[in-house]
Tab-separated table of C-alpha atoms and ligand atoms in Angstrom:
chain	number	residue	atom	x	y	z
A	1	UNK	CA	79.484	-34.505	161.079
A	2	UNK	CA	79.276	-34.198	164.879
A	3	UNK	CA	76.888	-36.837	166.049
A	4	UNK	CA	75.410	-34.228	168.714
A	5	UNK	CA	74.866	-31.259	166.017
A	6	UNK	CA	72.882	-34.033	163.543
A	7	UNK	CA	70.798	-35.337	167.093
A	8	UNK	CA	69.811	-31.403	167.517
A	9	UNK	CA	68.814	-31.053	163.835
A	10	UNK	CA	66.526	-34.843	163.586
A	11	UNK	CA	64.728	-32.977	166.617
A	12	UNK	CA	64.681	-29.040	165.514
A	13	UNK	CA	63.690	-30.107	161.740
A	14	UNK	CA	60.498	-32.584	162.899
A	15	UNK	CA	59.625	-29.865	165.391
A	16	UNK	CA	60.121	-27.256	161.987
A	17	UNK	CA	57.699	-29.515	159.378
A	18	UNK	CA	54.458	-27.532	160.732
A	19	UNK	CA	56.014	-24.203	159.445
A	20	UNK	CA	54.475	-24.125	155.469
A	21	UNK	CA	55.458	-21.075	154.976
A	22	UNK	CA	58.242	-22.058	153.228
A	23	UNK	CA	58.013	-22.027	149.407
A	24	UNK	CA	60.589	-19.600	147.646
A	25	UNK	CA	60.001	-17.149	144.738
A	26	UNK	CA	60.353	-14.105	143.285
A	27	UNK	CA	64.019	-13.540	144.013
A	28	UNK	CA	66.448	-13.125	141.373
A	29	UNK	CA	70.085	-12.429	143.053
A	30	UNK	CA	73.605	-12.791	141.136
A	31	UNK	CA	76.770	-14.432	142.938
A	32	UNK	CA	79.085	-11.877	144.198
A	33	UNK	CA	81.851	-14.164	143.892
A	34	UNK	CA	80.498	-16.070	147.476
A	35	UNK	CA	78.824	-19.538	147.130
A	36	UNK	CA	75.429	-20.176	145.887
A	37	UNK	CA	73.151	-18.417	144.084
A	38	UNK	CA	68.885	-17.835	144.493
A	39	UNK	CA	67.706	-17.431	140.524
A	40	UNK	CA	63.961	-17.039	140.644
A	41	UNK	CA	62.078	-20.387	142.317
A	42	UNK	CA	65.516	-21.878	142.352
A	43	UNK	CA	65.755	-23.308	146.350
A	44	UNK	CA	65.683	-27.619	146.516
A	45	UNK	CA	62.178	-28.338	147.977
A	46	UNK	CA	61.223	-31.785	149.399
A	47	UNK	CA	57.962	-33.494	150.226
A	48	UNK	CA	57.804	-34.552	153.882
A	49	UNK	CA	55.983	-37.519	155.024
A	50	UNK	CA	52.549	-35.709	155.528
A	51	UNK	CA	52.672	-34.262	152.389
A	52	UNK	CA	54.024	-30.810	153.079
A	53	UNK	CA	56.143	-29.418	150.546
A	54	UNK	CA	59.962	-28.268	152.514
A	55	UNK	CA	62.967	-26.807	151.606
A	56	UNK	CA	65.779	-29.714	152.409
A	57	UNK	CA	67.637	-27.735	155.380
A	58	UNK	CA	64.063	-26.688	157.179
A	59	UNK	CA	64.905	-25.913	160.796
A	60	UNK	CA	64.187	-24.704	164.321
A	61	UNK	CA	66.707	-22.554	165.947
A	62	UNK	CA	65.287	-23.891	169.020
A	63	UNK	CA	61.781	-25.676	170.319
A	64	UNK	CA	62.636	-24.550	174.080
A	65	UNK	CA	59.555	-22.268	173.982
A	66	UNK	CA	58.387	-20.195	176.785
A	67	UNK	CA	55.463	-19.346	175.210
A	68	UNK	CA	52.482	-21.832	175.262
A	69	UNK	CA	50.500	-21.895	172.477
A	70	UNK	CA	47.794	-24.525	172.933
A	71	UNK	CA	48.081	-25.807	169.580
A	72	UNK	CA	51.706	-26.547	169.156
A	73	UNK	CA	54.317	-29.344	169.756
A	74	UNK	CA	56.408	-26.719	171.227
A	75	UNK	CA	54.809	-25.074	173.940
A	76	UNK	CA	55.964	-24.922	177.335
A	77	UNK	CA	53.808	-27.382	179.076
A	78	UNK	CA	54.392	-30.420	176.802
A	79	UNK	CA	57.279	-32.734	177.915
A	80	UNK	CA	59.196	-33.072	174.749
A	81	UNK	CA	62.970	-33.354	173.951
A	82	UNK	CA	64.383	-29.144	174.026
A	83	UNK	CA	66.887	-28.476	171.909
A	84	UNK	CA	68.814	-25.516	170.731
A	85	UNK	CA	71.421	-24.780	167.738
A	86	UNK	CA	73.982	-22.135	168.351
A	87	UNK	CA	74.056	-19.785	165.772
A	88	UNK	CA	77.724	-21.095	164.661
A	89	UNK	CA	75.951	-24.689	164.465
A	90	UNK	CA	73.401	-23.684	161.853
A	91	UNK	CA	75.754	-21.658	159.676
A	92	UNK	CA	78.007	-24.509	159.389
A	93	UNK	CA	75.768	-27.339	158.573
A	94	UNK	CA	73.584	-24.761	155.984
A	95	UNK	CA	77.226	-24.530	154.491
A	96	UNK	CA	77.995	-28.535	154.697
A	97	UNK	CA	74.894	-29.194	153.751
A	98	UNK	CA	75.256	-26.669	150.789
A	99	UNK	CA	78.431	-28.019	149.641
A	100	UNK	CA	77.435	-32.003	149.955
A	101	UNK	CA	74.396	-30.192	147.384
A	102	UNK	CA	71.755	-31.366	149.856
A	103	UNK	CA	70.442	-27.887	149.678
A	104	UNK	CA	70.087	-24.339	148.267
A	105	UNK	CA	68.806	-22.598	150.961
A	106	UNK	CA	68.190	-21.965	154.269
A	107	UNK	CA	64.451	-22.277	156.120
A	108	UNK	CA	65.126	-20.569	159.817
A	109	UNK	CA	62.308	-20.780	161.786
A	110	UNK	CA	62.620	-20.492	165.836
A	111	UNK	CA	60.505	-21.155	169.159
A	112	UNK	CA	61.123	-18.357	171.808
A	113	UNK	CA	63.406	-18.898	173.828
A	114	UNK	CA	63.961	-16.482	176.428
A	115	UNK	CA	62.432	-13.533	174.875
A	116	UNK	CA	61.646	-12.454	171.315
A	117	UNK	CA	65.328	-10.117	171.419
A	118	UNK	CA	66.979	-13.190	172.535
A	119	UNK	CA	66.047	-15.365	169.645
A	120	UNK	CA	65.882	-12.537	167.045
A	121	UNK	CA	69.635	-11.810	168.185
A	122	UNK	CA	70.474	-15.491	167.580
A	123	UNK	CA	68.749	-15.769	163.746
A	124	UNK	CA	70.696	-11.914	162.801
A	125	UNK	CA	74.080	-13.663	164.276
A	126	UNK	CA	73.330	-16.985	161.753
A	127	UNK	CA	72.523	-15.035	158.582
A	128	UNK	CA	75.378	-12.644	159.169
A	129	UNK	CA	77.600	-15.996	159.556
A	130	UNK	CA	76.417	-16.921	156.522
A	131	UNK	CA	76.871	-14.103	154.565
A	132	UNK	CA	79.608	-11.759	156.013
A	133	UNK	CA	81.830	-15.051	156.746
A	134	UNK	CA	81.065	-17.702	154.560
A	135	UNK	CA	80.405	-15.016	151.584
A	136	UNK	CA	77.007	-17.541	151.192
A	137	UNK	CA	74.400	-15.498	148.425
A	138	UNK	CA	72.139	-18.683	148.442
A	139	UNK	CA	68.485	-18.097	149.269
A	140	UNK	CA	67.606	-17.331	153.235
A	141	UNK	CA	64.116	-17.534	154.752
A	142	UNK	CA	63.508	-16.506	157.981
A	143	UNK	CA	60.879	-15.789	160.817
A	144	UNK	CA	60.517	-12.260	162.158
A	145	UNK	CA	59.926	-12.706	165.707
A	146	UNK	CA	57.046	-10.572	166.891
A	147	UNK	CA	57.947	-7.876	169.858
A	148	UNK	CA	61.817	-8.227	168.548
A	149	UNK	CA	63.681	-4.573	168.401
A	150	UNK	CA	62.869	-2.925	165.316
A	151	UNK	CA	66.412	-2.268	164.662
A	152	UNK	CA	67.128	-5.998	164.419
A	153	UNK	CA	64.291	-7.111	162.315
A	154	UNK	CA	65.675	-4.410	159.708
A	155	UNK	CA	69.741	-5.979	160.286
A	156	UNK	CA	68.060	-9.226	159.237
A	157	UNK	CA	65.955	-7.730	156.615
A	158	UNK	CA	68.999	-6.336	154.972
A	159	UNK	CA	70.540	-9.818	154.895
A	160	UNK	CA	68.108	-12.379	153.910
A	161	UNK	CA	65.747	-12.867	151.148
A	162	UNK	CA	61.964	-13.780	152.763
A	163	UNK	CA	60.610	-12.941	155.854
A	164	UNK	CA	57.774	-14.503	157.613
A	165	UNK	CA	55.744	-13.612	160.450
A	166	UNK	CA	53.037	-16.231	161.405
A	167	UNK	CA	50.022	-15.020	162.550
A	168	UNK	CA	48.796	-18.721	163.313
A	169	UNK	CA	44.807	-17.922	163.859
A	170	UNK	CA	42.870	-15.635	161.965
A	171	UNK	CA	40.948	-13.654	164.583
A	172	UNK	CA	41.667	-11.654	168.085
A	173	UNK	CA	39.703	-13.814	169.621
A	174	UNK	CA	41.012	-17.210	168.566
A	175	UNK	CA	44.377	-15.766	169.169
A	176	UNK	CA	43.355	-14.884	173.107
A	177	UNK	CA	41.920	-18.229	173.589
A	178	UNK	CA	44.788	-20.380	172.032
A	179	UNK	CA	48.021	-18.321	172.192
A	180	UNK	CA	47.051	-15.948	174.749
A	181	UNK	CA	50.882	-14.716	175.337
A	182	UNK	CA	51.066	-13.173	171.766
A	183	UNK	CA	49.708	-9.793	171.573
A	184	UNK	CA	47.594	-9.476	168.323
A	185	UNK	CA	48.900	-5.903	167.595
A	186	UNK	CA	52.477	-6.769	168.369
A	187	UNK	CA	52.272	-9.612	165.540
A	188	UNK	CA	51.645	-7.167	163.037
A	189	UNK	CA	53.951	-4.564	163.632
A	190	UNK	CA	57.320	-6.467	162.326
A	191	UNK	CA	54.926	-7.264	158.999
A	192	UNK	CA	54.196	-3.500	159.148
A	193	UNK	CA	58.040	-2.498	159.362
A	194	UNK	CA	58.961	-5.021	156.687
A	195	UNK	CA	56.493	-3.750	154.526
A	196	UNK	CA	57.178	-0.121	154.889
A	197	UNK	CA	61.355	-1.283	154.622
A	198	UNK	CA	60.783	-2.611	151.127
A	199	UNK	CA	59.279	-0.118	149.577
A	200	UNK	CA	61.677	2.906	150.841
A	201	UNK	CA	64.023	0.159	149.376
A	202	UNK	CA	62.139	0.622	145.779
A	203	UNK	CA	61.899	4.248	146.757
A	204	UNK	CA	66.072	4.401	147.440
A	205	UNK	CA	67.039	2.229	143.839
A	206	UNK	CA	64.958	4.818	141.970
A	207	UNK	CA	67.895	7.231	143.357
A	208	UNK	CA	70.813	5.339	144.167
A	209	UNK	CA	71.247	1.770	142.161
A	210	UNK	CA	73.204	0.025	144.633
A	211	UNK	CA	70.631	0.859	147.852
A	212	UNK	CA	71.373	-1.852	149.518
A	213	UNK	CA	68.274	-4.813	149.341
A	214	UNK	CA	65.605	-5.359	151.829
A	215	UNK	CA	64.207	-8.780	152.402
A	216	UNK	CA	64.011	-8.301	148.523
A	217	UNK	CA	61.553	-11.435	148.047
A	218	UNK	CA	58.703	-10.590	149.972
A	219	UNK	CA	57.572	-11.529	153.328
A	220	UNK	CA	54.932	-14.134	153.821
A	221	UNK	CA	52.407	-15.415	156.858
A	222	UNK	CA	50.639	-18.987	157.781
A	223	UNK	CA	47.835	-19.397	159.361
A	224	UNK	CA	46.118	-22.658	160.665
A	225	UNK	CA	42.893	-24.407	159.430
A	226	UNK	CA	40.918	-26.227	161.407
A	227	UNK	CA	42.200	-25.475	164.871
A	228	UNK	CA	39.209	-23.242	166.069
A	229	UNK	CA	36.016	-22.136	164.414
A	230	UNK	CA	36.838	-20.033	162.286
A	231	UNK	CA	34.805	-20.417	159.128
A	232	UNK	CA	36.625	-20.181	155.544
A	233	UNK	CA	35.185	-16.971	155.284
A	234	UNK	CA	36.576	-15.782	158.411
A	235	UNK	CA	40.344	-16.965	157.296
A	236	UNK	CA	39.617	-15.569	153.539
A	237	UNK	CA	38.934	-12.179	154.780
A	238	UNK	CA	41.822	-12.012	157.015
A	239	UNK	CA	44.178	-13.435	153.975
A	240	UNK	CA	42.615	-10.565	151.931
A	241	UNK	CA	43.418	-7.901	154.628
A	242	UNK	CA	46.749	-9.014	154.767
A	243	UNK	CA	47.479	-8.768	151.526
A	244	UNK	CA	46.070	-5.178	151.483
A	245	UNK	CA	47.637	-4.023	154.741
A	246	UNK	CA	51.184	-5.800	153.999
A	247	UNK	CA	51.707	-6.401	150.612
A	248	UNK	CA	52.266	-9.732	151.270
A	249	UNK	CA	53.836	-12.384	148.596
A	250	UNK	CA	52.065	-15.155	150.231
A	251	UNK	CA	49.374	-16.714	152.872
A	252	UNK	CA	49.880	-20.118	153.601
A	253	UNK	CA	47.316	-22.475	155.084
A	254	UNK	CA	48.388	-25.015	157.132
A	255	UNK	CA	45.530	-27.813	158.130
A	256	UNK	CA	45.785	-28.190	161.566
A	257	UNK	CA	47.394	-31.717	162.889
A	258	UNK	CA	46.223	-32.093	166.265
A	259	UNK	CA	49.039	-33.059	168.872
A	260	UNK	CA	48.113	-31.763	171.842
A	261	UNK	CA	45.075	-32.537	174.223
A	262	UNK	CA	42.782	-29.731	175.478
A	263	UNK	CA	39.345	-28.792	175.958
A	264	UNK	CA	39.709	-25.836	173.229
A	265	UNK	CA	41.204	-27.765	170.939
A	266	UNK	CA	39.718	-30.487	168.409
A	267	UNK	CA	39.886	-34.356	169.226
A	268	UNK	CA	43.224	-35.550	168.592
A	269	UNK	CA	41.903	-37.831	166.833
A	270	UNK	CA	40.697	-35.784	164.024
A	271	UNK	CA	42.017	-36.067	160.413
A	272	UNK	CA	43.940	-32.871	159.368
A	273	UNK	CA	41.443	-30.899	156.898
A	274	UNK	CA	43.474	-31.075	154.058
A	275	UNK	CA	40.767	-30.883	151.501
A	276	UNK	CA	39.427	-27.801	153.241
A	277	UNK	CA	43.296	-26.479	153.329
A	278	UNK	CA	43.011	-27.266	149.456
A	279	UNK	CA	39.810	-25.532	149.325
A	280	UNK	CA	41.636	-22.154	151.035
A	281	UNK	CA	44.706	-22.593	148.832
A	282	UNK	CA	42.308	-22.070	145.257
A	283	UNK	CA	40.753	-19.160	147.093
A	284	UNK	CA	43.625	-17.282	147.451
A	285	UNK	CA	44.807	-17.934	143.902
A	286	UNK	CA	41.252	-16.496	142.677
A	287	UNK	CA	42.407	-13.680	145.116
A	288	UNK	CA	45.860	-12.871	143.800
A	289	UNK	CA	45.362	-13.697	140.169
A	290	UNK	CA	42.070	-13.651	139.043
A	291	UNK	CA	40.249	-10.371	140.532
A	292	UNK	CA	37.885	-12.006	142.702
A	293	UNK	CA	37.045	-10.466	146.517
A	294	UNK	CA	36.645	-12.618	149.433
A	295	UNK	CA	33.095	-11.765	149.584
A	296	UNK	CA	32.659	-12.556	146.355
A	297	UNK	CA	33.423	-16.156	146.924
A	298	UNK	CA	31.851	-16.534	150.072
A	299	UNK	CA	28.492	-14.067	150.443
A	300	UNK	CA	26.352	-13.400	153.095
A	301	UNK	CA	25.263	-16.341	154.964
A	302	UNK	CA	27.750	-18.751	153.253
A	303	UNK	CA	30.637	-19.973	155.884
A	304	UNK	CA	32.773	-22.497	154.389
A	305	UNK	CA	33.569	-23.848	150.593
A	306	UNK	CA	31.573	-26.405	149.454
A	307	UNK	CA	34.737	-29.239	149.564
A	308	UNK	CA	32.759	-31.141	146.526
A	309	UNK	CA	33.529	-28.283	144.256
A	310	UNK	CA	35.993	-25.820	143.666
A	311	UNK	CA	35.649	-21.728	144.324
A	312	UNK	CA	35.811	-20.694	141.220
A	313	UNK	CA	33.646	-23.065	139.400
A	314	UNK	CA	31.069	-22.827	143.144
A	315	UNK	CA	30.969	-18.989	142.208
A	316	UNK	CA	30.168	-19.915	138.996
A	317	UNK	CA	26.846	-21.728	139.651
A	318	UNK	CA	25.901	-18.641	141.883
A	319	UNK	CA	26.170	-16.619	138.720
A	320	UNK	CA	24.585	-18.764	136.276
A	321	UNK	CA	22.840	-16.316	134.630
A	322	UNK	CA	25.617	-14.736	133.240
A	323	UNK	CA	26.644	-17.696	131.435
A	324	UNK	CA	27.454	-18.639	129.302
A	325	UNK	CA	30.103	-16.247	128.015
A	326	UNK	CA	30.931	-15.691	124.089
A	327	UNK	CA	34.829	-16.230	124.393
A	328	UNK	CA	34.946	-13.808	121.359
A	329	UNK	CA	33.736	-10.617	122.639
A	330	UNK	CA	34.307	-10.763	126.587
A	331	UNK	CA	36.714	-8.872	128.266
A	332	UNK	CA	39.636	-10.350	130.320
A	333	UNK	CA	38.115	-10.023	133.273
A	334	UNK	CA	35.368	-11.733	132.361
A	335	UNK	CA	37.354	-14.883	130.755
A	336	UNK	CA	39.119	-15.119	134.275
A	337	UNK	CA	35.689	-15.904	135.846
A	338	UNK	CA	34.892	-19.297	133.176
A	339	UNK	CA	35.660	-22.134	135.252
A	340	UNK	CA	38.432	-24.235	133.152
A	341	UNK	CA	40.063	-20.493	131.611
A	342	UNK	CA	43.383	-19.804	133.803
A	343	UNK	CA	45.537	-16.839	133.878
A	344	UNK	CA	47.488	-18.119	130.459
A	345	UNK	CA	44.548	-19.690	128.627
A	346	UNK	CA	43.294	-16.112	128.937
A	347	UNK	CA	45.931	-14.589	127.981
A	348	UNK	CA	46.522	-16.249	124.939
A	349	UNK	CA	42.713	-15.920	123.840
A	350	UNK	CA	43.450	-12.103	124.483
A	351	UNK	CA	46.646	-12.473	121.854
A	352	UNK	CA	44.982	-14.665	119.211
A	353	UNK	CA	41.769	-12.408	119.036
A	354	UNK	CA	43.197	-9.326	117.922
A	355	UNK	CA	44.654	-11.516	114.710
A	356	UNK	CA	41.670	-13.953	114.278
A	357	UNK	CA	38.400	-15.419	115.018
A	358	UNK	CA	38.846	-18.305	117.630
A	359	UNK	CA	37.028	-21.370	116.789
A	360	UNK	CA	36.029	-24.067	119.544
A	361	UNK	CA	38.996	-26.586	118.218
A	362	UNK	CA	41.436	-23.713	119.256
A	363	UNK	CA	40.466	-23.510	122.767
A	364	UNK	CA	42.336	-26.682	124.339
A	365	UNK	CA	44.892	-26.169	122.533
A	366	UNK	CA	45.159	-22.619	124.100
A	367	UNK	CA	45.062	-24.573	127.231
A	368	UNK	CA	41.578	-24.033	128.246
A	369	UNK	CA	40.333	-27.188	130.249
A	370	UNK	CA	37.278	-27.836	127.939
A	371	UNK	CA	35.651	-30.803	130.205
A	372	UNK	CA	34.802	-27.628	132.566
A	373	UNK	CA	34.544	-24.938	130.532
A	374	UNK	CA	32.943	-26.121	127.761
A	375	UNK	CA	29.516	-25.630	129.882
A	376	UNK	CA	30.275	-21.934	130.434
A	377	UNK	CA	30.897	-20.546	127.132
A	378	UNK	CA	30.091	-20.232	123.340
A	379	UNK	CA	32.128	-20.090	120.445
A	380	UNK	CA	30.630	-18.119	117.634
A	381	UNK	CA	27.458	-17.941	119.219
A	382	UNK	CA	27.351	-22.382	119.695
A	383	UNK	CA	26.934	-23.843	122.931
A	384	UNK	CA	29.196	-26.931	122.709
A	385	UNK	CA	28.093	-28.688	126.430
A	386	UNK	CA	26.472	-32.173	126.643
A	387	UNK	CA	24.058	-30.374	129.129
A	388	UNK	CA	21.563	-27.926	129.079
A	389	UNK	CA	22.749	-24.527	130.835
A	390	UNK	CA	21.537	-25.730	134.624
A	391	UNK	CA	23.573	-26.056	137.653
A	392	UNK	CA	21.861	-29.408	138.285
A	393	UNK	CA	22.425	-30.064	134.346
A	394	UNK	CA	26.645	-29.180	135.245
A	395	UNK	CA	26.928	-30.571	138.260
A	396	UNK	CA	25.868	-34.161	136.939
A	397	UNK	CA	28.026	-33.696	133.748
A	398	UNK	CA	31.037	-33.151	135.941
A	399	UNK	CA	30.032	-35.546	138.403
A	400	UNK	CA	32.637	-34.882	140.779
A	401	UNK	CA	34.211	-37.619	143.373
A	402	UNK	CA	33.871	-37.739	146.477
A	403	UNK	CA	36.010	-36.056	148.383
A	404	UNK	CA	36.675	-38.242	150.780
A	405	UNK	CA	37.390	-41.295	148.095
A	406	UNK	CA	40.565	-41.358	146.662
A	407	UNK	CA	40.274	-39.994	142.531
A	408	UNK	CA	41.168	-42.671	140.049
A	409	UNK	CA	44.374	-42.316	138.464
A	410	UNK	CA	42.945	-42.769	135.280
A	411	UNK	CA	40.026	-40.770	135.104
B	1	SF4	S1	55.381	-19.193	170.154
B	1	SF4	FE1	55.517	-20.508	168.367
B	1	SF4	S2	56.807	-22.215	169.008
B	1	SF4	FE2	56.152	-21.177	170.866
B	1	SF4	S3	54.346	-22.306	171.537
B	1	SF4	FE3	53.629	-20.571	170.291
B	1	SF4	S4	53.463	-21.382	168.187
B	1	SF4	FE4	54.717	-22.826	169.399
């Protein structure tokens, strides 16, 4: 492969590994007789050296950004190596790389170069490469570019699978003070159209079964932790809005790595807040899956998680008095909320209680984490913890690390 094209794609893919918003799912799309296919979950993910999960072929269009965010590697003002891909140049190594089976897919993120037309023209001409030329039905990510032309965020939308729009910071005002070029409302309106294009796309396959798809697996934002001061609460919030206002499939949380000096920003020599990222991550699964509302996990006066603990099992020893819960008689809902019951474990209880009595022996096998839960619930009426029904009682049962010591292996 041309040396030049690889010496664009070492710098566009390190310059691409603080994008998180990569993860695939909830696509399900046959071969039309083209190359590749995206079953559900199905794109090749990697770990990168920070721990980040990416997908293998994870790249810039460009870093040659005329924006200046004060956070990022790619702002205007730092002197780094620019580089840019042609559109031509990322369609053909996705398809080398597809056919050498590095890859299944195609991350496209991009800096702004130029304008926001400019570089949303140049991601529409690689995905219709891809699939108008090289007939390519593998999975496609890319970033909607906020103040593009409407018209060609909805020419991509009709061509690729995800769509992301970062929103980077979770307030106005920490958007003003670090990325004062993007305008706050313009961010959301390419979520807005994307949101409003997939569901006149449901709308259309209720009439017509071949309408054709709109960015049929979801779009998606990130937004980084640990770069101002916004609390947890603050970020939880706006990942709840989102979800409301857009539908979203996903909010990622990206802990912020500092590489850039500045008064507004945090020491360089900080420690990405990975445990608080962590911390945000079980959040918004309590949000999607289990019921719970942001204030719910973090009330009035309370600003950030507790790191020592997680949310659900934190929200728990706020609500001690209604524990614990007899796993025989409580609704789903309330199963959800035992610290150690997930979303299966629950729904298996559900099954097996319409048939039978569950006995205490029953629950692990249902896959109910019993070291946790066991202090939250009877069975039959029996308390089966070690401790008496006190958060001090718990919290010394569980005993939990440090969170700043690595946890044994063996524990
Ligand atoms: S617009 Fe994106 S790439 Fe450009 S400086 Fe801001 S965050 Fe970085």
């Amino acid at each position: 492969m041309d040396t030049q094209i690889i010496t664009k794609l070492q710098t566009l893919a390190e310059s691409a590994k603080y994008d998180v918003s990569c993860a695939s799912s909830g696509v399900d799309k046959s071969n039309k007789g083209g190359l590749g296919n995206s079953a559900a979950c199905g794109i090749c993910h990697a770990w990168s050296s920070d721990g980040r999960c990416i997908s293998l072929l994870k790249t810039l269009m460009t870093n040659d950004c005329v924006y200046d965010c004060a956070y990022c590697i790619n702002r205007s003002s730092n002197d780094i190596r620019r580089e840019s891909f042609t559109a031509e140049e990322v369609a053909t190594l996705t398809i080398e790389f597809y056919r050498r089976n590095y890859i299944e897919g195609l991350f496209l993120s991009s800096a702004i170069e130029k304008n926001p037309n400019y570089t949303m023209e140049k991601i529409l001409k690689v995905v219709q490469l891809l699939r108008h030329q090289h007939k390519f039905f593998g999975y496609i990510h890319v970033k909607g570019i906020p103040g593009a032309d409407p018209a060609l965020i909805r020419q991509v939308g009709l061509l690729v699978d995800r769509m992301s729009v970062n929103i980077e910071l979770p307030t106005r005002e920490s958007l003003r003070l670090l990325a004062p070029q993007k305008n706050p409302e313009k961010l959301f309106d390419p979520m807005r159209q994307i949101k409003d294009g997939i569901l006149q796309l449901k709308d259309d396959r209720m009439h017509f079964k071949h309408a054709p798809a709109f960015v049929p697996a979801g779009q998606s934002t990130q937004m980084i932790v640990g770069a101002t001061d916004d609390s947890d609460k603050t970020i939880l919030e706006t990942t709840e809005k989102l979800y409301k206002a857009f539908d979203l499939k996903r909010v990622y949380f990206s802990a912020y790595v500092p590489v850039n000096e500045g008064s507004l920003l945090p020491s360089i020599q900080l420690a990405p807040p990975k445990l608080r990222e962590h911390r945000l991550y079980q959040a918004d699964f309590l949000l999607r899956f289990y019921k719970f509302s942001a204030s719910e996990l973090l009330g009035e006066g309370e600003h950030n998680f507790d790191l020592a603990y997680d949310p659900k099992i934190n929200w728990a020893f706020k609500h001690i008095e209604q524990f614990p819960m007899e796993i025989n008689r409580v609704s789903v809902e309330e199963l959800l909320r035992i610290p150690g019951i997930g979303t299966t474990s629950a729904r298996r209880i559900m099954r097996q209680r319409k048939v039978v009595t569950i006995q205490y022996d029953d629950l692990s096998k249902m896959g109910v984490v019993m070291k946790r839960a066991k202090y939250f619930l009877t069975c039959n009426g029996k308390f089966y913890g070690d401790k008496a029904m006190s958060v001090c009682g718990i919290k010394t049962a569980l005993n939990p690390p440090s969170p700043y010591n690595q946890m044994s292996l063996f524990a």
